Coordinates of C-alpha atoms and ligand atoms in Angstrom, one line a residue:
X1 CA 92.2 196.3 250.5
X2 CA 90.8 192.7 250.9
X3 CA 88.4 191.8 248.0
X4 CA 85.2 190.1 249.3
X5 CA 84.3 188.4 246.1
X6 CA 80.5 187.7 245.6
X7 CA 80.8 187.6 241.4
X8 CA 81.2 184.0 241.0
X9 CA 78.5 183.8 237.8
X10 CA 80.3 186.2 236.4
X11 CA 83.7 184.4 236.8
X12 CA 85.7 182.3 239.3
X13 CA 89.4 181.9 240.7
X14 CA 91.6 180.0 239.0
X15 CA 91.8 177.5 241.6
X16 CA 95.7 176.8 242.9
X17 CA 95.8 173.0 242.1
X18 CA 94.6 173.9 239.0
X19 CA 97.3 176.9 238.0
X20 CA 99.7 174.1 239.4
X21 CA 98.4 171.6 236.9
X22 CA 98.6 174.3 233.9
X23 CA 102.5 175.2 235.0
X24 CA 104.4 172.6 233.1
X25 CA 102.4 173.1 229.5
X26 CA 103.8 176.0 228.9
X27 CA 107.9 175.6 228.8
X28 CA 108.4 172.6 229.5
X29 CA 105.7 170.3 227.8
X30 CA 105.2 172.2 225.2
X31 CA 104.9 169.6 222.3
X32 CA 102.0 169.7 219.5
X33 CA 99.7 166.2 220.0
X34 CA 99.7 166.3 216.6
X35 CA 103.2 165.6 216.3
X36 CA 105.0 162.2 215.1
X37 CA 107.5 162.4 218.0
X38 CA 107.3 161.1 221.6
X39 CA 108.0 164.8 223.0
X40 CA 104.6 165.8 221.4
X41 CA 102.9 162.7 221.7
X42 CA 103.1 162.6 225.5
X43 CA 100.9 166.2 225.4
X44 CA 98.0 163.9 224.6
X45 CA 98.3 162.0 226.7
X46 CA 97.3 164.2 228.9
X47 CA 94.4 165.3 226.5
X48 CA 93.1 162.0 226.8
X49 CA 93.1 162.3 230.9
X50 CA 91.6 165.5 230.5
X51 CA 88.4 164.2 228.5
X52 CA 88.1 161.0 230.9
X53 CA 88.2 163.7 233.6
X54 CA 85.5 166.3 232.4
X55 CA 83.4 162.9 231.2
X56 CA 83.5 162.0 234.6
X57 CA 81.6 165.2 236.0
X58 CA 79.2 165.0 233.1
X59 CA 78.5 161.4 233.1
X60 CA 79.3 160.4 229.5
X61 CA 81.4 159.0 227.0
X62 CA 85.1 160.9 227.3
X63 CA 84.5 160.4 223.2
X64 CA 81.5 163.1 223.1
X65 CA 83.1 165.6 225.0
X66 CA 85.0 168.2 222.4
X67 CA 87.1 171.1 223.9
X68 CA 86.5 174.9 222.6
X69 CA 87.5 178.0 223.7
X70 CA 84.7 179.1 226.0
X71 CA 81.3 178.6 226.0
X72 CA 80.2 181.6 223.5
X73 CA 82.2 179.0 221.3
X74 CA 80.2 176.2 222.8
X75 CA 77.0 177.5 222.7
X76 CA 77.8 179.0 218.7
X77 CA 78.7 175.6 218.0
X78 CA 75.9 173.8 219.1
X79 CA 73.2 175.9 217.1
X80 CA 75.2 176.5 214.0
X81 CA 76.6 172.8 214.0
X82 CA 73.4 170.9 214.3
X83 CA 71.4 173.6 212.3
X84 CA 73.8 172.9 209.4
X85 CA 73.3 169.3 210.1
X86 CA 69.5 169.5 209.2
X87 CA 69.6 171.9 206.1
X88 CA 65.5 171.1 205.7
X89 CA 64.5 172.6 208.9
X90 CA 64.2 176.0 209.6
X91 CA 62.8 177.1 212.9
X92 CA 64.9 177.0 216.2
X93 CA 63.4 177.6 219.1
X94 CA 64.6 179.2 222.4
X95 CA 64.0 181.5 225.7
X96 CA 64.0 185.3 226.5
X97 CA 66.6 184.7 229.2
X98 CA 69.3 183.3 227.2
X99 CA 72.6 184.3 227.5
X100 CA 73.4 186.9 224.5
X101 CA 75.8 183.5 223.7
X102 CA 72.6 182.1 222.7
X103 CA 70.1 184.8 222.1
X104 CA 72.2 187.0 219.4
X105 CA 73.1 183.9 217.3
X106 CA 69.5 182.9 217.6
X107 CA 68.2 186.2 216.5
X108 CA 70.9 186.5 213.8
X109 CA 69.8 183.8 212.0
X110 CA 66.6 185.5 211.8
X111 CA 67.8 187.5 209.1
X112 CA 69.0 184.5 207.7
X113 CA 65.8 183.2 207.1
X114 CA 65.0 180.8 209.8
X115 CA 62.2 181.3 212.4
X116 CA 62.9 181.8 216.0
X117 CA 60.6 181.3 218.3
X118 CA 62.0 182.9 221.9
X119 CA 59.5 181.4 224.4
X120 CA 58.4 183.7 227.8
X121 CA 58.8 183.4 231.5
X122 CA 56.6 184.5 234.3
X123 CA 57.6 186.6 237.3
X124 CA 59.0 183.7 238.8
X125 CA 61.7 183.4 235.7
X126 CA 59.9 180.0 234.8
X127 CA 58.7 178.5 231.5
X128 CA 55.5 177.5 230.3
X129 CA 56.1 174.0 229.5
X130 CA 52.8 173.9 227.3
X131 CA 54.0 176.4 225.1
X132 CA 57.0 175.0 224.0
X133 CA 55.2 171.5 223.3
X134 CA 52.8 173.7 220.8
X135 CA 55.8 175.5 219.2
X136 CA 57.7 171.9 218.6
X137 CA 56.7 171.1 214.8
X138 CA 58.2 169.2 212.2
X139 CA 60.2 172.4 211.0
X140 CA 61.7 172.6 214.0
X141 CA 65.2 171.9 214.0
X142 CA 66.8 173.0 217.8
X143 CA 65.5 173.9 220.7
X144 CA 68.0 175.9 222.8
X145 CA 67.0 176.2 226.7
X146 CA 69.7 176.9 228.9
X147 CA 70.1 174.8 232.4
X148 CA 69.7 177.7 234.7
X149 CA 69.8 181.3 234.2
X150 CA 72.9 183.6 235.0
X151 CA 71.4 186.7 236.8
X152 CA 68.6 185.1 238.6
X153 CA 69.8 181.4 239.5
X154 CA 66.4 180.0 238.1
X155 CA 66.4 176.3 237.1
X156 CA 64.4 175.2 234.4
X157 CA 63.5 171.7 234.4
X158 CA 66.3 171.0 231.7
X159 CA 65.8 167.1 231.9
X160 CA 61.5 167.0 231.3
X161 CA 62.4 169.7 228.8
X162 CA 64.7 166.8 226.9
X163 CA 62.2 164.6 227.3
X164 CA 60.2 166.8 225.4
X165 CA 61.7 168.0 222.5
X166 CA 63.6 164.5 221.6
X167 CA 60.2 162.6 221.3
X168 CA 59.1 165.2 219.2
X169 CA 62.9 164.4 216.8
X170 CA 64.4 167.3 217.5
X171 CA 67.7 167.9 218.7
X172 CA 68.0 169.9 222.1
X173 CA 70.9 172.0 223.1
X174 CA 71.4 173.5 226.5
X175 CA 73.8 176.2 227.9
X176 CA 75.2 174.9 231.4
X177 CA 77.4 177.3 231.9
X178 CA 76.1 178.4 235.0
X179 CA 75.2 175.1 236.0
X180 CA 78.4 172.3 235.8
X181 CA 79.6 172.1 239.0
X182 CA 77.0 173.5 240.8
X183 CA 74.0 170.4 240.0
X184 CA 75.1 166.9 239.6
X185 CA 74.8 165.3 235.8
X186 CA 74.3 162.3 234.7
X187 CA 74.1 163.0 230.9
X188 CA 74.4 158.9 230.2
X189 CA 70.6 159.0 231.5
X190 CA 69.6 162.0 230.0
X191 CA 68.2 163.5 226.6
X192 CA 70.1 166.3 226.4
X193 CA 71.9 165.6 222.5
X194 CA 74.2 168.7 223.2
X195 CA 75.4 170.8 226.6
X196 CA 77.6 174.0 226.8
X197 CA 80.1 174.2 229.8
X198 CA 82.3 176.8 230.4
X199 CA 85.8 176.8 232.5
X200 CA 85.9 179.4 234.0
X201 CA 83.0 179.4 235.8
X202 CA 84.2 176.4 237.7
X203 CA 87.6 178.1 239.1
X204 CA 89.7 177.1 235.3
X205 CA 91.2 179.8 233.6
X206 CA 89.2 181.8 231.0
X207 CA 89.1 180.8 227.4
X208 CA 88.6 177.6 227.7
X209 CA 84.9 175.3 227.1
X210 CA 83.7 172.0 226.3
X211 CA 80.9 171.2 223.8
X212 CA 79.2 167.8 225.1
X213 CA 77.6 166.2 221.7
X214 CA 76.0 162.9 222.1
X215 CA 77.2 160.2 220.5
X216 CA 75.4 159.6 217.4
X217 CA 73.9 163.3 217.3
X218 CA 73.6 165.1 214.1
X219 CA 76.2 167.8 213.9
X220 CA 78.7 169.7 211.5
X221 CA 81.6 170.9 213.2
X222 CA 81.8 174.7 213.4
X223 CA 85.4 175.8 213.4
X224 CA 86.6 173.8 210.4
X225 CA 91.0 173.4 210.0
X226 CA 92.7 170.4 210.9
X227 CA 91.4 167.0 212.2
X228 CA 91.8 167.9 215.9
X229 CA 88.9 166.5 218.1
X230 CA 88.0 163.9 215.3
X231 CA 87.3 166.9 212.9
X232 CA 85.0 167.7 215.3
X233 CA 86.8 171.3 216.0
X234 CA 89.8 172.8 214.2
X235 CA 92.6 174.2 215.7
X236 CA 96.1 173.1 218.1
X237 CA 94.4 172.4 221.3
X238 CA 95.3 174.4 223.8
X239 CA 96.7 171.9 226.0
X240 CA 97.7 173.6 229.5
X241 CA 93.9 174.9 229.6
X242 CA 92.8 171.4 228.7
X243 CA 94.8 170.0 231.5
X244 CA 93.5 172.6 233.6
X245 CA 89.6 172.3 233.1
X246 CA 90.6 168.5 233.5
X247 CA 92.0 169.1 237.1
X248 CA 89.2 171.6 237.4
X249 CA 86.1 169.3 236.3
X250 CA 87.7 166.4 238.8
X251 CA 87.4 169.1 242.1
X252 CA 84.2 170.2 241.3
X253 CA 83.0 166.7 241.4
X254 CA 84.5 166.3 244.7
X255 CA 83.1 169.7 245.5
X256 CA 79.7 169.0 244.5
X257 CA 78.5 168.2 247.7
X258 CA 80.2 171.1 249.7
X259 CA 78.1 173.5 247.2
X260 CA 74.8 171.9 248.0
X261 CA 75.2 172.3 251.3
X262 CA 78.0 174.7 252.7
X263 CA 77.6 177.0 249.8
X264 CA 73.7 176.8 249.6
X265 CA 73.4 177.7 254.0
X266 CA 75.8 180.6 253.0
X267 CA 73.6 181.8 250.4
X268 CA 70.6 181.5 252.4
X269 CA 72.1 183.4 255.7
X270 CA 73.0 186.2 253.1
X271 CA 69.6 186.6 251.5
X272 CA 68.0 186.0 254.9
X273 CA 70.5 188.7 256.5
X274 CA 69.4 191.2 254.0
X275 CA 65.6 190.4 253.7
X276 CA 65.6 190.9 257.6
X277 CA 67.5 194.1 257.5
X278 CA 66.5 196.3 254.8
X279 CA 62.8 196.6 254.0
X280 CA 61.1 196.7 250.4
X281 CA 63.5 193.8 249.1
X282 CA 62.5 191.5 247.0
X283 CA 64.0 188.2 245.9
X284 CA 64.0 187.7 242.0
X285 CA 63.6 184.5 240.5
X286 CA 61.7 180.6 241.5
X287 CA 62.2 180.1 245.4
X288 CA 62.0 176.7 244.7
X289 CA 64.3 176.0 241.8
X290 CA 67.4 177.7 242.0
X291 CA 71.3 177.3 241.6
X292 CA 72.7 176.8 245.2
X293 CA 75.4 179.6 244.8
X294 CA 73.0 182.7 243.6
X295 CA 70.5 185.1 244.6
X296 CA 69.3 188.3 242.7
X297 CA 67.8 190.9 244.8
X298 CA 65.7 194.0 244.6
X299 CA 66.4 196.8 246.6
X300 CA 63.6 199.1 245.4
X301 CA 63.7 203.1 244.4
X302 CA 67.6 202.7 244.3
X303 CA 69.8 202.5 242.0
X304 CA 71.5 199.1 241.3
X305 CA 74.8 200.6 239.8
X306 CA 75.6 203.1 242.3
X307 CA 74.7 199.8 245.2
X308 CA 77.6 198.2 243.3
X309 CA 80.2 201.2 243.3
X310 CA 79.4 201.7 247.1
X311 CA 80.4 198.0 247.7
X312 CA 83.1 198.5 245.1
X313 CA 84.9 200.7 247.5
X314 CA 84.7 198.4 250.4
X315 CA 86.5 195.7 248.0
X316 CA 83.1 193.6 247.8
X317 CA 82.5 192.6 244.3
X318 CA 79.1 191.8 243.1
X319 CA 77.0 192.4 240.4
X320 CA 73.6 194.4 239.1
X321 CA 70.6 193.3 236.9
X322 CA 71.4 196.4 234.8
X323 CA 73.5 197.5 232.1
X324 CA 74.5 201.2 231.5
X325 CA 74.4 201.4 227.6
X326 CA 74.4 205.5 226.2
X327 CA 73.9 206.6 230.0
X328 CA 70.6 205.2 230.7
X329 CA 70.5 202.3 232.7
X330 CA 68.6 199.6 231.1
X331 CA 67.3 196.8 233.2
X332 CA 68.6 193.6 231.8
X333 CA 66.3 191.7 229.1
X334 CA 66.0 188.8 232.1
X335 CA 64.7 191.5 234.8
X336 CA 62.5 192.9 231.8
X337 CA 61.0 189.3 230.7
X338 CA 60.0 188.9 234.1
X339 CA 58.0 191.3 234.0
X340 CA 59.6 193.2 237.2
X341 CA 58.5 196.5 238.1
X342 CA 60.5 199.3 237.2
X343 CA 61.5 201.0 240.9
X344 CA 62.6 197.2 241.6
X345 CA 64.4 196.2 238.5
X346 CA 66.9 199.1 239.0
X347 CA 67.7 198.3 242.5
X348 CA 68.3 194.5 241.5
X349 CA 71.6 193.2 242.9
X350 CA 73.0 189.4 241.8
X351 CA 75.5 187.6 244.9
X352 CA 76.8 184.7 243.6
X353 CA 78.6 182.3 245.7
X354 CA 81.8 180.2 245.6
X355 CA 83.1 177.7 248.1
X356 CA 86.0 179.7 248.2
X357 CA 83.4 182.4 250.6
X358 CA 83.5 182.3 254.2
X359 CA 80.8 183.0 256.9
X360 CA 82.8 186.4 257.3
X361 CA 82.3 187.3 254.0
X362 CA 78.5 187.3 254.9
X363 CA 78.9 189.2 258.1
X364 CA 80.8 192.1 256.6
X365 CA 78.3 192.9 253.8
X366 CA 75.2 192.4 256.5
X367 CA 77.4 195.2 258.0
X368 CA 78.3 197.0 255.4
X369 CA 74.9 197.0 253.1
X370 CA 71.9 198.1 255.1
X371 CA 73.5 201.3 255.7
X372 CA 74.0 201.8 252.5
X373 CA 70.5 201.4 250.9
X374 CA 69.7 203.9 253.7
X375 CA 71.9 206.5 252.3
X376 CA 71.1 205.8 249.1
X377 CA 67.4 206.0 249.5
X378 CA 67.8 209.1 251.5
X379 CA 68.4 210.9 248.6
X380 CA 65.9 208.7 246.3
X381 CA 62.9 210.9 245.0
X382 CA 61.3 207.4 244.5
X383 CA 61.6 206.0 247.9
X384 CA 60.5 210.1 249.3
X385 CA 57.1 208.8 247.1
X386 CA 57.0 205.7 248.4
X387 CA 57.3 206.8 251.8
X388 CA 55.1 209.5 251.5
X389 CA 52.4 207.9 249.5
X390 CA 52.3 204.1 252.2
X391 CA 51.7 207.2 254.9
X392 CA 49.1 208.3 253.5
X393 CA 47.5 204.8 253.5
Ligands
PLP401 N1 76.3 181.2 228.9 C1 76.1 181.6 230.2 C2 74.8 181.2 230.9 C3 77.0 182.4 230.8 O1 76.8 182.9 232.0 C4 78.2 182.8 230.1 C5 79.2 183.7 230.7 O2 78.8 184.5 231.5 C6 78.4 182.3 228.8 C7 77.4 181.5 228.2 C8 79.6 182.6 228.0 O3 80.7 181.9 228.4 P1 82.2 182.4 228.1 O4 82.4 183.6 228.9 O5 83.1 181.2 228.5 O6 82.2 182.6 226.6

């Protein structure tokens, strides 16, 4: 069965050219970079390229780029490495829509004694900007805000959020995970002391992240060992995944464009498609400030997780604002900090692009999905209410 993959927030294909540039690290370049001789040293060589490359995407220094192994890593780093870098201060503050990369560590180091402060959205998925300038105080040590959000495609306004928080003195983190790739960067004219990327959300293999610190930022590296990455982050460096988010960082660049435009119409037939065709949806998440690739949708009075087994058996892959923890099925904390009704929060379906999809790709599932909310809400005693009760007037 052909897979019609609409998951791409979730994670990406290892793009080909990229696999290709991986190949050779493994058997026959397999030297340390730490290594006196030349067989090692040429490894870091390639190191080096790959920093220069992923500096070139982010528009900075190829000396504040450190590689990790994902961004749970990255995003760890950043708030344990800069909270240990300003031992006086103990508040961090943060969002309700974080990625549990971001919002467990946070409220773990609640019982550690610090304050954290996790800041609202509206139903829109946006910030209040005048809240977070009350929170900032002189205790404050981080603020943690991610770029955009991962089930709903909302962007905050990540560089007035900089401006923000730096003129108050503190440090500001964000999580672009979801973002690199998808938004062009220019981090040599921004705020932003430290950013999260992740590579395999931009089609390089998984296990594999960069922490951007800017030069000059406080920060205590997290993984302590040897004196890899200036002693910035322990540990051999995994070279061929290097190499490969290197070759990976340099496409999406080149690719930038093709997602702002070819991906974005894509996405827009889709959600059109399906706004047209089955009634009582609803489009989570700000119309007007959103990643070009994703759209979360509500199919109300049906449930989300049997939508996504449905698709799953016509080999389209997407994904659902809920979890299923201890057989109840939860709508996720981003859904619920939205404030989104119940019948709707349940139905709530995330398609997230690639440039790898295909106008077929949308024509299949505007096939294949209306019929399938029918069926489904055929045998919904939510939707028999709904019905019953708009008859009624
Ligand atoms: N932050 C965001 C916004 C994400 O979407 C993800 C992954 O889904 C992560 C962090 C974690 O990245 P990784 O899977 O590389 O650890």
């Amino acid at each position: 069965m052909a897979i019609i993959y609409f998951d791409n927030n979730a994670t990406t294909k290892v793009a080909e050219e990229v696999l290709e540039e991986i190949r050779p690290y493994f058997c026959k370049l397999y030297g340390n970079p730490s290594s006196m001789h030349t067989f090692g040293g040429q490894v870091g060589v390639r190191i080096r390229r790959a920093r220069e490359q992923v500096a070139g995407l982010l528009g900075c220094g190829p000396s504040e780029i450190i590689f990790t192994a994902g961004g749970t890593e990255s995003d760890n780093a950043a708030i344990m490495g800069t909270l240990a870098a300003v031992p006086n201060k103990r508040k961090v503050i943060t969002t309700r829509v974080e990625h549990p990369a971001v919002l467990a560590v946070c409220r773990e180091l609640e019982n550690h004694g610090y304050t954290v402060v996790e800041l609202g959205v509206d139903k829109l998925g946006r910030l209040d900007l005048a809240e977070l300038q009350e929170q900032l105080d002189d205790d404050t040590a981080v603020v943690t805000i991610m770029y955009a959000n991962n089930e709903t495609g909302v962007v905050f306004p990540i560089e007035k959020i900089a401006d923000m928080v730096t003129s108050r003195g503190v440090l500001f983190h964000t999580d672009a995970v979801q973002v690199v790739g998808k938004i062009p960067l220019n981090l040599s004219k921004s705020n932003i002391d430290l950013l999260s990327l992740s590579g395999h959300k931009l089609h390089a293999p998984k296990g594999i992240g960069v922490l951007y610190v800017r030069r000059g930022t406080k920060f205590s590296p997290f993984l302590i060992g040897g004196h890899q990455e200036k002693g910035r982050r322990g540990g051999t460096e995994n070279i061929p995944y290097i190499a490969g988010l290197g070759k990976a960082c340099e496409m999406a660049a080149l690719h930038l464009e093709e997602e702002n435009t070819r991906v974005r119409s894509l996405r827009d037939t889709l959600e059109q498609g399906l706004l047209e065709r089955i009634p009582q949806t609803l489009v989570n998440g700000d119309p007007e400030s959103r990643l070009p690739n994703t759209v979360s949708l509500s199919f109300e009075y049906v449930e989300g997780e049997s939508i996504l087994l449905m698709l799953s058996n016509l080999g389209i892959c997407a994904s659902s604002g809920s979890a299923c923890t201890s057989g109840s099925l939860e709508p996720s904390h981003v859904l619920r900090a939205m404030g989104i009704p119940f019948t709707a929060a349940h139905g709530s379906i995330r398609f997230s692009l690639s440039i790898y999809n295909t106008e077929e790709d949308i024509d299949y599932i505007l096939e294949q999905l209306p019929p399938i909310i029918e069926r489904l809400r055929d045998i919904s005693p939510f939707w028999k209410d709904y019905v019953k009760a708009s008859s009624q007037g």
